[in-house]
Coordinates of C-alpha atoms in Angstrom, one line a residue:
M1052 CA 74.2 81.0 95.1
Q1053 CA 73.0 79.2 98.1
G1054 CA 70.2 81.3 99.3
N1055 CA 66.6 80.9 98.8
F1056 CA 64.2 84.1 97.8
I1057 CA 61.4 85.6 96.1
Y1058 CA 61.9 88.3 93.7
H1059 CA 58.9 90.7 93.1
N1060 CA 59.1 94.2 91.7
P1061 CA 56.0 95.9 90.3
T1062 CA 57.3 99.5 89.6
K1063 CA 57.4 100.7 85.9
L1064 CA 60.0 102.7 85.2
Y1065 CA 60.3 105.4 82.3
F1066 CA 63.8 106.6 81.6
G1067 CA 65.5 109.4 79.7
E1068 CA 65.0 112.9 78.6
N1069 CA 61.5 111.9 77.2
S1070 CA 59.9 110.3 80.4
L1071 CA 57.6 113.0 81.3
S1072 CA 55.3 112.7 78.3
Y1073 CA 54.7 109.3 79.5
L1074 CA 52.7 110.8 82.6
A1075 CA 50.0 111.5 80.6
Q1076 CA 49.0 107.8 79.8
E1077 CA 49.4 106.9 83.3
L1078 CA 47.1 109.7 84.5
S1079 CA 43.8 107.8 82.9
S1080 CA 44.0 104.8 85.1
L1081 CA 44.6 106.8 88.3
G1082 CA 41.7 108.3 90.8
Q1083 CA 40.6 111.9 90.6
T1084 CA 42.2 113.6 93.5
V1085 CA 46.1 113.5 93.8
L1086 CA 48.3 114.6 96.6
L1087 CA 51.0 116.1 95.3
N1088 CA 54.1 116.0 97.6
Y1089 CA 57.0 118.3 97.1
G1090 CA 60.0 119.8 98.6
S1091 CA 61.1 123.3 99.7
G1092 CA 60.4 124.8 96.2
S1093 CA 63.2 123.7 93.9
V1094 CA 60.7 122.0 91.5
K1095 CA 59.0 125.2 91.1
R1096 CA 62.1 127.4 90.3
N1097 CA 63.4 125.0 87.6
G1098 CA 59.8 124.7 85.9
L1099 CA 59.2 120.9 86.4
Y1100 CA 56.3 121.9 89.2
D1101 CA 54.6 124.0 86.6
E1102 CA 54.7 121.2 83.6
V1103 CA 53.8 118.6 86.1
V1104 CA 50.4 120.6 87.6
A1105 CA 49.6 121.6 84.0
M1106 CA 49.6 117.8 82.8
L1107 CA 47.5 116.8 86.0
R1108 CA 45.0 119.7 85.1
T1109 CA 44.7 118.8 81.4
A1110 CA 43.5 115.2 82.8
G1111 CA 41.0 116.9 84.9
K1112 CA 42.7 115.9 88.4
N1113 CA 41.9 117.5 91.4
I1114 CA 45.4 118.5 92.9
V1115 CA 46.0 118.4 96.7
E1116 CA 49.2 120.1 97.4
N1117 CA 51.7 119.4 100.2
P1118 CA 54.7 120.9 99.9
G1119 CA 57.8 121.1 102.4
V1120 CA 58.9 117.6 102.6
M1121 CA 62.4 118.0 103.8
S1122 CA 65.5 115.8 103.0
N1123 CA 65.0 114.0 106.5
P1124 CA 61.3 113.8 106.7
T1125 CA 60.1 114.1 110.4
L1126 CA 57.4 112.4 112.1
E1127 CA 55.7 115.6 112.3
K1128 CA 55.7 116.2 108.7
L1129 CA 54.3 112.5 108.4
Q1130 CA 51.4 113.2 110.6
E1131 CA 50.6 116.2 108.6
G1132 CA 50.4 114.3 105.3
V1133 CA 48.3 111.5 106.6
R1134 CA 45.9 114.2 108.0
I1135 CA 46.0 116.0 104.7
A1136 CA 45.2 112.8 102.7
R1137 CA 42.5 111.7 105.3
E1138 CA 40.6 115.0 105.2
N1139 CA 40.6 115.3 101.1
K1140 CA 40.0 111.2 100.6
V1141 CA 43.0 111.3 98.0
D1142 CA 42.9 108.6 95.7
W1143 CA 46.6 108.5 94.8
I1144 CA 49.7 110.2 95.4
L1145 CA 52.5 111.9 93.4
A1146 CA 55.9 112.3 94.5
L1147 CA 57.7 115.1 93.1
G1148 CA 61.5 115.7 94.0
G1149 CA 64.3 113.4 95.6
G1150 CA 64.5 110.2 97.3
S1151 CA 63.3 111.8 100.7
V1152 CA 59.7 113.1 99.0
C1153 CA 59.4 109.5 97.7
D1154 CA 60.2 107.8 100.9
Y1155 CA 57.9 110.4 102.6
S1156 CA 54.9 109.7 100.1
K1157 CA 55.0 105.8 101.0
G1158 CA 55.1 106.7 104.6
V1159 CA 51.6 108.3 104.0
A1160 CA 50.4 106.0 101.8
A1161 CA 50.9 103.3 104.2
S1162 CA 49.7 105.2 107.2
T1163 CA 46.5 106.9 105.9
F1164 CA 44.2 103.7 106.3
F1165 CA 46.0 102.4 109.3
D1166 CA 43.6 102.3 112.4
G1167 CA 46.2 103.0 115.2
D1168 CA 49.5 104.0 116.0
Y1169 CA 51.1 103.7 112.3
W1170 CA 54.5 105.3 114.1
T1171 CA 54.8 102.5 116.5
A1172 CA 53.5 99.7 114.3
F1173 CA 55.4 100.4 111.4
W1174 CA 58.7 102.3 112.2
L1175 CA 59.4 101.3 115.7
E1176 CA 58.1 97.4 115.8
G1177 CA 58.5 96.9 112.1
H1178 CA 55.0 95.5 111.1
Q1179 CA 53.6 95.5 107.8
P1180 CA 50.3 96.7 106.7
A1181 CA 47.5 94.1 107.1
E1182 CA 46.8 92.1 103.8
D1183 CA 43.2 93.7 103.9
Q1184 CA 44.1 97.4 104.8
K1185 CA 44.1 99.7 102.1
I1186 CA 47.3 101.2 100.2
I1187 CA 47.2 104.5 98.5
P1188 CA 49.1 104.2 95.2
V1189 CA 52.2 105.9 94.6
A1190 CA 54.1 107.4 91.8
C1191 CA 57.3 109.0 91.6
I1192 CA 58.9 111.9 89.5
L1193 CA 62.5 111.9 90.5
T1194 CA 64.8 114.8 90.7
M1195 CA 67.8 113.5 92.5
A1196 CA 69.6 110.1 92.2
G1197 CA 70.9 108.0 95.5
T1198 CA 68.4 106.5 97.2
G1199 CA 66.7 104.0 94.9
S1200 CA 63.4 105.2 96.5
E1201 CA 61.7 105.2 93.0
M1202 CA 61.9 101.4 92.7
N1203 CA 61.7 100.0 96.2
A1204 CA 59.3 100.0 99.1
G1205 CA 61.9 101.9 102.0
C1206 CA 60.8 104.8 104.0
V1207 CA 63.1 106.5 106.3
I1208 CA 61.5 109.1 108.7
T1209 CA 63.0 111.0 111.6
D1210 CA 61.5 111.7 115.0
A1211 CA 63.1 115.2 115.5
A1212 CA 62.1 115.5 119.1
K1213 CA 64.0 112.3 120.2
N1214 CA 66.9 112.8 117.3
Y1215 CA 65.8 109.2 116.2
K1216 CA 66.1 108.2 112.7
V1217 CA 64.6 105.1 111.4
G1218 CA 63.9 103.2 108.3
H1219 CA 61.3 100.8 107.2
V1220 CA 61.0 98.5 104.1
F1221 CA 57.5 97.9 103.5
D1222 CA 56.4 95.2 101.3
S1223 CA 56.0 95.2 97.6
R1224 CA 52.5 97.0 97.9
L1225 CA 54.0 100.1 98.7
M1226 CA 56.6 100.3 95.8
P1227 CA 55.7 103.0 93.4
R1228 CA 53.3 102.0 90.8
F1229 CA 55.5 104.0 88.4
A1230 CA 58.6 106.4 88.4
I1231 CA 59.8 109.0 85.7
L1232 CA 63.5 109.4 85.9
N1233 CA 64.9 112.3 83.7
P1234 CA 68.5 112.5 84.0
R1235 CA 68.4 116.2 83.3
Y1236 CA 66.3 117.0 86.5
T1237 CA 69.2 115.8 88.4
M1238 CA 71.5 118.5 87.4
T1239 CA 69.1 121.2 89.1
V1240 CA 70.5 119.7 92.6
P1241 CA 73.4 121.4 94.4
I1242 CA 76.5 119.8 93.9
D1243 CA 77.0 118.6 97.3
Q1244 CA 73.7 117.0 97.1
M1245 CA 75.0 115.0 94.0
K1246 CA 78.2 113.9 95.7
A1247 CA 76.3 112.7 98.8
G1248 CA 73.8 110.5 96.6
I1249 CA 77.0 109.3 94.7
Y1250 CA 78.0 107.6 98.0
D1251 CA 74.5 106.5 99.0
I1252 CA 74.4 104.7 96.0
M1253 CA 77.7 103.1 96.6
N1254 CA 77.1 102.2 100.3
H1255 CA 73.7 100.7 99.2
I1256 CA 75.8 98.2 97.1
F1257 CA 78.3 97.4 100.0
E1258 CA 75.6 96.8 102.5
Q1259 CA 74.5 94.0 100.1
Y1260 CA 78.2 93.1 98.9
F1261 CA 80.2 92.7 102.0
S1262 CA 78.6 89.7 103.1
G1263 CA 78.5 85.7 102.3
E1264 CA 81.3 83.3 101.2
D1265 CA 79.3 81.7 98.4
D1266 CA 79.9 82.2 94.5
N1267 CA 76.8 84.5 94.2
T1268 CA 75.7 86.3 90.9
S1269 CA 74.5 89.3 92.8
D1270 CA 77.9 89.8 93.8
Y1271 CA 79.5 89.9 90.0
I1272 CA 76.5 92.6 89.3
A1273 CA 77.5 94.5 92.3
E1274 CA 81.1 94.6 91.1
G1275 CA 79.8 96.0 87.5
L1276 CA 77.6 98.4 89.2
M1277 CA 80.6 99.8 91.7
R1278 CA 82.8 99.9 88.5
G1279 CA 80.5 102.2 86.6
L1280 CA 79.6 104.3 89.6
I1281 CA 83.5 104.9 90.0
V1282 CA 83.9 106.4 86.5
A1283 CA 80.6 108.4 86.2
A1284 CA 81.2 110.0 89.4
R1285 CA 84.4 111.2 88.4
A1286 CA 83.0 112.4 85.1
A1287 CA 79.9 114.2 86.8
V1288 CA 82.3 115.8 89.4
K1289 CA 84.4 117.1 86.7
D1290 CA 81.4 118.4 84.7
P1291 CA 78.3 118.3 86.3
R1292 CA 76.4 118.8 83.3
D1293 CA 77.6 115.5 81.6
Y1294 CA 74.6 113.8 80.5
E1295 CA 76.1 110.3 80.1
A1296 CA 77.5 110.8 83.6
R1297 CA 74.2 111.9 85.4
S1298 CA 72.4 109.3 83.3
N1299 CA 74.7 106.3 84.4
I1300 CA 74.6 107.5 88.2
M1301 CA 70.7 107.7 88.2
W1302 CA 70.5 104.1 86.5
T1303 CA 73.0 102.7 89.0
A1304 CA 71.4 104.3 91.9
T1305 CA 67.9 102.4 90.9
W1306 CA 69.5 98.8 90.5
A1307 CA 71.6 99.4 93.6
L1308 CA 68.6 99.2 95.7
N1309 CA 65.6 97.7 93.8
T1310 CA 65.8 94.5 95.7
L1311 CA 68.1 92.7 92.9
L1312 CA 71.4 92.9 94.4
K1313 CA 69.9 91.2 98.1
C1314 CA 68.9 88.0 96.1
G1315 CA 70.4 85.0 97.9
K1316 CA 72.7 87.4 100.1
K1317 CA 73.0 88.0 103.6
Q1318 CA 73.2 91.8 104.2
D1319 CA 74.8 94.2 106.5
W1320 CA 73.1 97.5 106.8
M1321 CA 75.0 98.6 109.9
V1322 CA 76.7 101.7 108.3
H1323 CA 73.3 103.0 107.2
Q1324 CA 72.1 102.5 110.9
I1325 CA 74.9 104.7 112.3
G1326 CA 74.6 107.1 109.6
H1327 CA 71.1 107.5 110.2
S1328 CA 71.6 108.3 113.9
I1329 CA 74.5 111.0 112.9
G1330 CA 72.1 112.3 110.5
A1331 CA 69.6 112.7 113.4
W1332 CA 72.1 114.3 115.3
T1333 CA 73.8 116.6 113.0
H1334 CA 71.2 117.0 110.2
A1335 CA 73.9 116.2 107.7
P1336 CA 72.9 115.1 104.1
H1337 CA 72.5 111.1 104.6
G1338 CA 75.3 110.2 101.9
Y1339 CA 77.8 112.1 103.8
T1340 CA 77.0 110.2 107.0
L1341 CA 77.7 107.0 105.4
A1342 CA 80.9 108.4 104.0
A1343 CA 82.4 109.8 106.9
V1344 CA 82.4 106.2 109.1
S1345 CA 82.8 103.7 106.1
M1346 CA 86.6 103.8 106.4
A1347 CA 86.5 102.9 110.2
Y1348 CA 83.6 100.4 109.5
Y1349 CA 85.1 98.5 106.5
R1350 CA 88.4 98.6 108.1
R1351 CA 87.3 96.4 110.9
A1352 CA 84.9 94.4 108.7
M1353 CA 87.9 93.3 106.5
Q1354 CA 89.6 91.5 109.5
F1355 CA 86.4 89.0 109.5
G1356 CA 85.8 89.2 105.6
R1357 CA 89.2 89.4 104.1
P1358 CA 88.6 87.1 101.1
K1359 CA 85.3 89.5 100.1
F1360 CA 87.6 92.4 100.7
E1361 CA 90.4 91.0 98.6
R1362 CA 88.0 90.3 95.8
F1363 CA 86.8 93.8 95.8
A1364 CA 90.3 95.2 95.5
Q1365 CA 91.0 93.0 92.6
N1366 CA 87.8 93.0 90.9
V1367 CA 86.7 96.6 91.4
W1368 CA 89.9 98.7 91.7
G1369 CA 92.4 96.3 89.9
V1370 CA 94.8 96.2 92.8
K1371 CA 95.9 93.4 94.7
T1372 CA 95.2 93.2 98.6
A1373 CA 92.4 94.2 100.8
E1374 CA 94.2 97.1 102.2
Q1375 CA 95.0 98.3 98.9
G1376 CA 91.5 98.0 97.9
L1377 CA 90.2 100.2 101.2
E1378 CA 93.0 102.9 100.4
A1379 CA 91.8 102.9 96.5
L1380 CA 88.2 103.4 97.9
K1381 CA 89.4 106.4 100.2
Q1382 CA 91.4 108.2 97.3
W1383 CA 88.3 108.2 95.3
M1384 CA 86.2 109.6 97.9
L1385 CA 88.7 112.2 98.5
E1386 CA 88.8 112.8 94.7
I1387 CA 85.1 113.6 94.6
G1388 CA 85.1 115.8 97.6
L1389 CA 83.5 113.4 100.0
P1390 CA 83.9 113.8 103.7
L1391 CA 86.0 111.2 105.7
T1392 CA 85.2 112.4 109.2
I1393 CA 82.3 113.2 111.4
T1394 CA 83.9 116.1 112.4
E1395 CA 83.2 117.8 109.0
L1396 CA 79.5 117.0 109.7
G1397 CA 79.2 118.8 112.8
A1398 CA 79.6 115.9 115.2
T1399 CA 81.6 116.6 118.6
P1400 CA 83.2 114.1 120.9
G1401 CA 80.4 115.0 123.4
M1402 CA 77.7 113.7 120.7
I1403 CA 79.3 110.2 120.7
D1404 CA 77.5 108.5 123.2
S1405 CA 73.9 110.0 122.3
I1406 CA 74.6 108.6 118.7
V1407 CA 75.5 105.3 120.0
S1408 CA 72.2 105.3 122.0
T1409 CA 70.2 106.2 119.3
T1410 CA 71.8 103.5 116.7
N1411 CA 69.7 100.6 115.4
Y1412 CA 71.5 97.2 115.7
F1413 CA 71.0 94.3 113.2
P1414 CA 72.9 91.3 112.4
A1415 CA 75.8 92.5 110.0
G1416 CA 77.7 90.8 107.1
Y1417 CA 80.8 89.7 109.2
M1418 CA 80.2 91.0 112.4
N1419 CA 77.9 91.3 115.3
L1420 CA 78.3 94.9 116.5
Q1421 CA 77.6 96.2 120.3
P1422 CA 77.4 99.6 121.4
A1423 CA 80.9 99.6 122.5
D1424 CA 82.0 98.5 118.9
I1425 CA 79.9 101.8 117.4
K1426 CA 81.6 103.9 119.7
E1427 CA 85.2 102.8 118.9
I1428 CA 84.0 103.2 115.0
L1429 CA 82.6 106.8 115.8
L1430 CA 85.7 107.6 117.8
E1431 CA 88.2 106.5 115.1
S1432 CA 85.8 108.8 112.5
L1433 CA 86.2 112.0 114.6

C-alpha cells in the first residue's frame, strides 16, 4: 500500500433477526424528542413502524413524524425536514427505511443548526459544518440493502426544479450513532429495488477498486466482497426469501461503502456522477442508472487500466483476459435482471446533452473525463 490515510468509523451496528431488540437500550442515552423520518408507508404496511413507535413510547420519547421521504430525496423535502426539526427542537433523528431515508436524515442533521444557505455550502460547494456547529445525532433502522448509508456520512439530494442530483460526503460526525440491520426487513421491498440495490453495492466496490497500480490490501478485500455478492445475488434472485443470501447482501452493502475499501486508494466515482444525472432526468432507481452505463464506462476505462481489469477477470470471475472479465460481468448482470441501456430507463437521445450538462466531474481512476467523453459513454449506452 502506498497511500496515507486516517481510518475512523464511529457507527455501532446491530445485525441479525433480533437486532431491533437493542433499540431499547440505546434509547436511554438519547434525547427526549425524536424526529422519525420514513418513506411512503411500506414500514407501516409491514408492521415495523408500529414496533418502533411502541418502543419509543415505552421509553417516554416525544415523537415528531416526518413521512414521505422519497427514493431520491429532494431539496424541497430537505427544507421541510429542517423546518420541522427547528420548530420542534428535536434532540435526535431516527431514520426508518432504506438508504435514501438515512441519507436524508444526515442532511437534516447537518443543516438544522447551520446559519446560512446549507444547500450551497454543503452540496454545491462541498464544505463541512464548522467544528463548533451543533450536529443532531442520527440513528438508522434499515429496510433495504444498497447504499451503505447506515455506516457512512454520505448524503445525496436532488434539486428537482433543476434536474440536478448531487451527493456530499460529510465528516464522521454525520455517521449514524448506531444502525439496526435485520435482513428480514429487506424482504419487504419490491424485487426491482433489491436488484437495484445489488448493483449499487457492486458499483460502490468498483469505484474504489478500479484505480491504482500498487499491491493494496483494500483490493484483496474488494475482490472477496465482489465474489460473495455475485453468489448471494444469484441466490436471492432465485429465491428472494433466502435469508442467508439476503443477509450476505446486506452485510456486503455495509462494507462496500463504510470507508474501509478506500483506505490507501485513489478512487473513481464517475459512474455514480453519470448515474446521478441520469436519475435526475429519468427518476429511475439509482442502482439501475449505474448498471445502464457501466459496460460502456468500464470498456473505456479498461484501455487505460488493463492490468487491474485482468486481475478483476482472473480473481473475481476465474477467466483470463480483461475482455472476458467484462463479458462475465455483463452476463451476470443479465442473469439477475439488470438494465444494460439507459433507453430501458426512459432516457432518449434528446436528453443526452442535458444529462451531460448536469453531471459532476471528478478525477477518475484511470481517466480524466471531459463532457465529450460523457456524451460518448451515454450514446453508447442508449
